[in-house]
CSV table of N, CA and C in Angstrom, one decimal:
chain,number,residue,atom,x,y,z
A,1,UNK,N,0.9,-1.4,-0.1
A,1,UNK,CA,0.1,0.0,-0.2
A,1,UNK,C,1.0,1.2,-0.2
A,2,UNK,N,2.0,1.4,0.6
A,2,UNK,CA,2.9,2.3,0.5
A,2,UNK,C,3.6,2.7,-0.5
A,3,UNK,N,3.8,1.6,-1.1
A,3,UNK,CA,4.5,2.0,-2.7
A,3,UNK,C,3.6,2.3,-3.4
A,4,UNK,N,2.4,2.0,-3.2
A,4,UNK,CA,1.5,2.4,-4.3
A,4,UNK,C,1.0,4.0,-4.4
A,5,UNK,N,1.2,4.6,-2.9
A,5,UNK,CA,0.8,6.2,-2.7
A,5,UNK,C,2.3,6.6,-3.2
A,6,UNK,N,3.4,6.1,-2.8
A,6,UNK,CA,4.9,6.9,-3.2
A,6,UNK,C,4.9,7.0,-4.9
A,7,UNK,N,4.4,5.7,-5.8
A,7,UNK,CA,4.2,5.8,-7.2
A,7,UNK,C,3.2,6.7,-7.6
A,8,UNK,N,2.0,7.0,-6.9
A,8,UNK,CA,0.9,7.8,-7.4
A,8,UNK,C,1.7,9.3,-6.8
A,9,UNK,N,2.6,9.6,-6.0
A,9,UNK,CA,2.9,10.8,-5.7
A,9,UNK,C,4.4,11.0,-6.8
A,10,UNK,N,5.0,10.1,-7.2
A,10,UNK,CA,6.0,10.3,-8.2
A,10,UNK,C,5.1,10.8,-9.5
A,11,UNK,N,4.1,10.1,-10.0
A,11,UNK,CA,3.4,10.3,-11.3
A,11,UNK,C,3.0,11.8,-10.9
A,12,UNK,N,2.5,12.2,-10.0
A,12,UNK,CA,2.1,13.5,-10.3
A,12,UNK,C,3.1,14.6,-10.4
A,13,UNK,N,4.4,14.5,-9.6
A,13,UNK,CA,5.6,15.5,-9.4
A,13,UNK,C,6.1,15.0,-11.1
A,14,UNK,N,5.9,14.1,-11.7
A,14,UNK,CA,6.2,13.7,-13.1
A,14,UNK,C,5.7,14.5,-14.2
A,15,UNK,N,4.2,14.8,-13.7
A,15,UNK,CA,3.1,15.6,-14.8
A,15,UNK,C,3.6,16.9,-14.3
A,16,UNK,N,3.8,17.3,-13.2
A,16,UNK,CA,4.0,18.9,-12.9
A,16,UNK,C,5.6,19.5,-13.6
A,17,UNK,N,6.3,18.6,-13.5
A,17,UNK,CA,7.6,19.2,-14.1
A,17,UNK,C,7.5,18.9,-15.6
A,18,UNK,N,6.9,18.0,-16.0
A,18,UNK,CA,6.9,18.0,-17.4
A,18,UNK,C,5.9,19.1,-18.0
A,19,UNK,N,4.9,19.3,-17.3
A,19,UNK,CA,4.5,20.6,-17.5
A,19,UNK,C,5.1,21.7,-17.8
A,20,UNK,N,5.9,22.0,-16.9
A,20,UNK,CA,6.6,23.1,-16.5
A,20,UNK,C,7.8,23.5,-17.4
A,21,UNK,N,8.7,22.0,-17.7
A,21,UNK,CA,9.7,22.2,-18.8
A,21,UNK,C,9.5,22.2,-20.3
A,22,UNK,N,8.0,21.9,-20.6
A,22,UNK,CA,7.5,21.7,-21.8
A,22,UNK,C,6.8,23.3,-22.5
A,23,UNK,N,6.5,24.2,-21.3
A,23,UNK,CA,5.8,25.3,-21.9
A,23,UNK,C,7.3,26.3,-22.0
A,24,UNK,N,6.4,27.7,-22.5
A,24,UNK,CA,7.5,28.8,-22.3
A,24,UNK,C,7.6,29.3,-23.6
A,25,UNK,N,6.5,28.6,-24.7
A,25,UNK,CA,6.7,29.6,-25.9
A,25,UNK,C,5.9,31.0,-25.8
A,26,UNK,N,6.2,31.6,-26.9
A,26,UNK,CA,5.6,33.0,-26.8
A,26,UNK,C,6.1,33.8,-25.7
A,27,UNK,N,7.3,33.7,-24.9
A,27,UNK,CA,7.3,34.5,-23.9
A,27,UNK,C,8.1,35.6,-24.3
A,28,UNK,N,8.9,35.5,-25.5
A,28,UNK,CA,10.0,36.7,-25.9
A,28,UNK,C,11.4,35.8,-26.4
A,29,UNK,N,12.2,36.6,-26.5
A,29,UNK,CA,13.5,35.9,-26.9
A,29,UNK,C,13.9,35.1,-26.3
A,30,UNK,N,13.9,35.4,-24.6
A,30,UNK,CA,14.6,34.6,-23.8
A,30,UNK,C,13.5,34.4,-22.8
A,31,UNK,N,13.6,33.1,-21.8
A,31,UNK,CA,12.7,33.1,-20.9
A,31,UNK,C,13.5,32.5,-19.8
A,32,UNK,N,13.1,32.8,-18.3
A,32,UNK,CA,13.6,31.5,-17.1
A,32,UNK,C,12.5,31.3,-16.4
A,33,UNK,N,12.6,30.3,-15.7
A,33,UNK,CA,11.3,29.6,-15.2
A,33,UNK,C,11.0,30.1,-13.9
A,34,UNK,N,11.8,30.9,-13.3
A,34,UNK,CA,11.3,31.5,-12.2
A,34,UNK,C,10.5,33.1,-12.5
A,35,UNK,N,11.6,34.0,-12.7
A,35,UNK,CA,10.9,35.4,-13.1
A,35,UNK,C,11.3,35.6,-14.6
A,36,UNK,N,11.1,36.3,-15.4
A,36,UNK,CA,11.3,36.6,-16.5
A,36,UNK,C,10.9,38.1,-17.0
A,37,UNK,N,11.5,39.2,-17.4
A,37,UNK,CA,11.2,40.6,-18.0
A,37,UNK,C,12.1,40.9,-18.7
A,38,UNK,N,11.4,41.0,-20.0
A,38,UNK,CA,12.1,41.4,-21.3
A,38,UNK,C,11.2,42.8,-21.7
A,39,UNK,N,12.2,43.2,-22.5
A,39,UNK,CA,11.9,44.4,-23.4
A,39,UNK,C,12.7,44.2,-24.4
A,40,UNK,N,11.9,44.1,-25.9
A,40,UNK,CA,12.6,43.8,-27.3
A,40,UNK,C,11.9,44.7,-28.1
A,41,UNK,N,12.7,45.5,-29.4
A,41,UNK,CA,12.0,45.9,-30.3
A,41,UNK,C,11.6,45.3,-31.5
A,42,UNK,N,10.2,45.8,-31.8
A,42,UNK,CA,9.4,45.2,-32.9
A,42,UNK,C,9.9,45.5,-34.2
A,43,UNK,N,9.0,46.4,-35.0
A,43,UNK,CA,9.1,46.6,-36.1
A,43,UNK,C,9.2,48.4,-36.1
A,44,UNK,N,9.4,48.9,-37.1
A,44,UNK,CA,9.7,50.5,-37.4
A,44,UNK,C,9.1,50.9,-38.7
A,45,UNK,N,8.9,52.0,-39.0
A,45,UNK,CA,8.5,52.6,-39.9
A,45,UNK,C,9.6,52.8,-40.8
A,46,UNK,N,10.5,52.2,-41.9
A,46,UNK,CA,11.8,52.4,-42.7
A,46,UNK,C,12.0,53.8,-43.3
A,47,UNK,N,10.9,54.2,-43.6
A,47,UNK,CA,10.9,55.7,-44.4
A,47,UNK,C,11.1,56.4,-43.5
A,48,UNK,N,11.1,56.5,-42.1
A,48,UNK,CA,11.0,57.1,-40.9
A,48,UNK,C,10.7,58.8,-41.0
A,49,UNK,N,9.2,58.5,-41.9
A,49,UNK,CA,8.5,59.7,-42.1
A,49,UNK,C,7.3,60.1,-41.2
A,50,UNK,N,7.1,59.2,-39.9
A,50,UNK,CA,5.8,59.3,-39.0
A,50,UNK,C,6.6,59.9,-37.8
A,51,UNK,N,5.8,61.0,-37.4
A,51,UNK,CA,6.3,61.6,-35.9
A,51,UNK,C,5.9,61.0,-34.7
A,52,UNK,N,6.8,60.9,-33.7
A,52,UNK,CA,6.0,60.2,-32.4
A,52,UNK,C,5.6,60.8,-31.5
A,53,UNK,N,4.3,61.3,-31.6
A,53,UNK,CA,3.5,62.6,-30.9
A,53,UNK,C,3.0,61.4,-29.8
A,54,UNK,N,2.1,60.5,-30.4
A,54,UNK,CA,1.4,59.5,-29.5
A,54,UNK,C,2.2,58.3,-28.9
A,55,UNK,N,2.0,57.8,-27.7
A,55,UNK,CA,2.3,56.1,-27.5
A,55,UNK,C,1.0,55.5,-26.9
A,56,UNK,N,0.8,54.4,-27.1
A,56,UNK,CA,-0.3,53.8,-26.6
A,56,UNK,C,0.6,52.3,-26.3
A,57,UNK,N,-0.4,51.2,-25.2
A,57,UNK,CA,0.0,50.2,-25.0
A,57,UNK,C,-1.0,49.2,-24.6
A,58,UNK,N,-0.8,48.2,-24.9
A,58,UNK,CA,-1.8,46.9,-24.8
A,58,UNK,C,-1.0,45.8,-24.1
A,59,UNK,N,-2.0,45.3,-23.6
A,59,UNK,CA,-1.4,44.2,-23.1
A,59,UNK,C,-2.0,42.8,-22.9
A,60,UNK,N,-1.6,41.6,-23.0
A,60,UNK,CA,-2.6,40.2,-22.8
A,60,UNK,C,-1.9,39.7,-21.6
A,61,UNK,N,-3.0,39.2,-21.0
A,61,UNK,CA,-2.7,38.5,-19.4
A,61,UNK,C,-2.9,37.3,-19.2
A,62,UNK,N,-2.0,36.2,-18.7
A,62,UNK,CA,-2.4,34.8,-18.6
A,62,UNK,C,-2.1,34.5,-17.4
A,63,UNK,N,-3.3,33.7,-16.7
A,63,UNK,CA,-3.1,33.2,-15.1
A,63,UNK,C,-3.0,31.7,-15.4
A,64,UNK,N,-2.3,31.0,-14.5
A,64,UNK,CA,-1.9,29.6,-14.3
A,64,UNK,C,-2.6,28.9,-16.1
A,65,UNK,N,-2.2,29.4,-17.0
A,65,UNK,CA,-2.2,28.9,-18.1
A,65,UNK,C,-3.9,28.6,-18.5
A,66,UNK,N,-4.9,28.9,-17.5
A,66,UNK,CA,-6.2,28.6,-17.8
A,66,UNK,C,-7.0,29.7,-18.2
A,67,UNK,N,-6.6,30.9,-17.7
A,67,UNK,CA,-7.4,32.0,-18.1
A,67,UNK,C,-6.8,33.1,-19.0
A,68,UNK,N,-7.1,33.7,-20.1
A,68,UNK,CA,-5.9,34.4,-20.8
A,68,UNK,C,-7.0,35.9,-21.2
A,69,UNK,N,-6.7,37.2,-20.9
A,69,UNK,CA,-7.7,38.4,-21.2
A,69,UNK,C,-6.5,39.6,-22.1
A,70,UNK,N,-7.0,40.2,-22.6
A,70,UNK,CA,-6.6,41.4,-22.9
A,70,UNK,C,-6.3,41.7,-24.4
A,71,UNK,N,-5.7,42.8,-24.8
A,71,UNK,CA,-5.4,42.8,-26.3
A,71,UNK,C,-4.0,43.0,-26.4
A,72,UNK,N,-3.3,43.0,-27.3
A,72,UNK,CA,-1.9,43.5,-27.1
A,72,UNK,C,-1.4,43.6,-29.0
A,73,UNK,N,-2.4,43.1,-29.7
A,73,UNK,CA,-2.5,43.5,-31.4
A,73,UNK,C,-2.1,45.1,-31.4
A,74,UNK,N,-0.9,45.2,-32.4
A,74,UNK,CA,-0.6,46.4,-32.7
A,74,UNK,C,-1.8,47.2,-33.6
A,75,UNK,N,-2.3,46.7,-34.2
A,75,UNK,CA,-3.3,47.4,-35.0
A,75,UNK,C,-4.6,47.9,-34.3
A,76,UNK,N,-5.0,47.0,-33.2
A,76,UNK,CA,-6.1,47.4,-32.3
A,76,UNK,C,-5.6,48.4,-31.5
A,77,UNK,N,-4.6,48.3,-30.7
A,77,UNK,CA,-4.1,49.2,-29.6
A,77,UNK,C,-3.8,50.5,-30.6
A,78,UNK,N,-3.4,50.5,-31.8
A,78,UNK,CA,-3.3,52.0,-32.5
A,78,UNK,C,-4.7,52.6,-32.9
A,79,UNK,N,-5.8,51.7,-33.2
A,79,UNK,CA,-7.0,52.0,-33.4
A,79,UNK,C,-7.6,52.7,-32.1
A,80,UNK,N,-7.5,52.3,-31.1
A,80,UNK,CA,-8.3,52.3,-30.0
A,80,UNK,C,-7.7,53.5,-29.4
A,81,UNK,N,-6.3,53.8,-29.5
A,81,UNK,CA,-5.9,55.2,-29.0
A,81,UNK,C,-5.4,56.4,-30.2
A,82,UNK,N,-6.5,56.1,-31.4
A,82,UNK,CA,-6.2,57.2,-32.4
A,82,UNK,C,-5.0,57.4,-32.7
A,83,UNK,N,-4.0,56.5,-33.2
A,83,UNK,CA,-3.0,56.6,-33.7
A,83,UNK,C,-3.3,55.8,-35.3
A,84,UNK,N,-3.1,56.8,-36.3
A,84,UNK,CA,-3.7,56.5,-37.6
A,84,UNK,C,-2.1,56.1,-38.6
A,85,UNK,N,-0.9,56.8,-37.9
A,85,UNK,CA,0.1,56.4,-38.7
A,85,UNK,C,1.4,55.7,-37.4
A,86,UNK,N,1.5,54.6,-37.6
A,86,UNK,CA,2.8,54.1,-36.7
A,86,UNK,C,4.1,54.2,-37.3
A,87,UNK,N,4.9,54.7,-36.0
A,87,UNK,CA,6.2,54.9,-36.3
A,87,UNK,C,7.0,53.6,-35.8
A,88,UNK,N,7.0,53.2,-34.6
A,88,UNK,CA,7.4,52.1,-34.1
A,88,UNK,C,6.6,51.1,-33.2
A,89,UNK,N,6.8,49.8,-33.2
A,89,UNK,CA,6.1,48.9,-32.4
A,89,UNK,C,7.1,48.0,-31.4
A,90,UNK,N,7.1,48.1,-30.4
A,90,UNK,CA,8.0,47.6,-29.4
A,90,UNK,C,7.3,46.6,-28.4
A,91,UNK,N,7.9,45.3,-27.7
A,91,UNK,CA,7.1,44.8,-26.9
A,91,UNK,C,8.0,44.5,-25.4
A,92,UNK,N,7.4,43.8,-24.8
A,92,UNK,CA,7.5,43.7,-23.3
A,92,UNK,C,7.0,42.1,-23.0
A,93,UNK,N,7.6,41.6,-22.2
A,93,UNK,CA,7.3,40.2,-21.5
A,93,UNK,C,7.2,40.4,-20.2
A,94,UNK,N,6.6,39.9,-19.0
A,94,UNK,CA,6.9,39.4,-18.0
A,94,UNK,C,6.1,38.3,-17.5
A,95,UNK,N,7.1,37.1,-16.8
A,95,UNK,CA,6.6,35.8,-16.3
A,95,UNK,C,6.9,35.5,-15.0
A,96,UNK,N,6.2,35.0,-14.5
A,96,UNK,CA,6.5,34.5,-12.7
A,96,UNK,C,6.1,33.0,-12.9
A,97,UNK,N,7.2,32.1,-12.5
A,97,UNK,CA,7.1,30.9,-12.8
A,97,UNK,C,6.6,30.1,-13.3
A,98,UNK,N,7.2,30.6,-14.8
A,98,UNK,CA,6.9,30.3,-16.1
A,98,UNK,C,5.4,30.0,-16.5
A,99,UNK,N,4.5,30.9,-15.8
A,99,UNK,CA,3.4,30.7,-16.5
A,99,UNK,C,2.0,30.7,-15.2
A,100,UNK,N,2.9,31.1,-14.0
A,100,UNK,CA,1.7,31.2,-12.7
A,100,UNK,C,1.1,32.5,-13.0
A,101,UNK,N,1.8,33.8,-13.7
A,101,UNK,CA,1.3,34.9,-13.9
A,101,UNK,C,2.5,35.1,-15.0
A,102,UNK,N,1.3,35.8,-16.4
A,102,UNK,CA,2.5,36.1,-17.3
A,102,UNK,C,1.6,37.5,-18.2
A,103,UNK,N,2.8,38.3,-18.8
A,103,UNK,CA,1.7,39.2,-19.9
A,103,UNK,C,2.7,39.6,-21.0
A,104,UNK,N,2.3,39.5,-22.1
A,104,UNK,CA,3.1,40.2,-23.0
A,104,UNK,C,2.1,41.7,-23.5
A,105,UNK,N,3.0,42.6,-23.7
A,105,UNK,CA,2.5,43.6,-23.9
A,105,UNK,C,3.4,44.4,-25.4
A,106,UNK,N,2.4,45.2,-25.8
A,106,UNK,CA,2.8,46.0,-27.4
A,106,UNK,C,2.7,47.4,-27.2
A,107,UNK,N,3.7,48.0,-27.5
A,107,UNK,CA,3.9,49.3,-27.3
A,107,UNK,C,4.0,49.9,-28.8
A,108,UNK,N,2.8,50.7,-29.4
A,108,UNK,CA,2.7,51.4,-30.5
A,108,UNK,C,3.1,53.2,-30.6
A,109,UNK,N,4.0,53.7,-31.0
A,109,UNK,CA,4.4,55.1,-31.2
A,109,UNK,C,3.7,55.3,-32.5
A,110,UNK,N,3.5,56.3,-32.6
A,110,UNK,CA,3.3,57.2,-34.0
A,110,UNK,C,2.6,58.7,-34.1
A,111,UNK,N,1.7,58.9,-34.9
A,111,UNK,CA,0.6,59.8,-34.7
A,111,UNK,C,-0.7,59.9,-35.1
């Protein structure tokens, strides 16, 4: 009976470790399993003819890989904040324990 319980505990530990070791997609260019905070460039207007008058931010949040909410799409962030011409798009991420809490933000600058 004791061996059966120990076997169950090892099984659940294996499942949890497999979950954490196989996750981490779409976090950013790099990530850690305990804490991750990154800021990285996205795209820019190659013609460089758009003024950086307005800045807007949109984020998507995930909790325990069970619930995700928010909007981090560059087009919708620009539209919601009255940006008609985009100069740059940058991104940032934050993750705690590789998915306990996670966010992905998009920063849009333009006019």
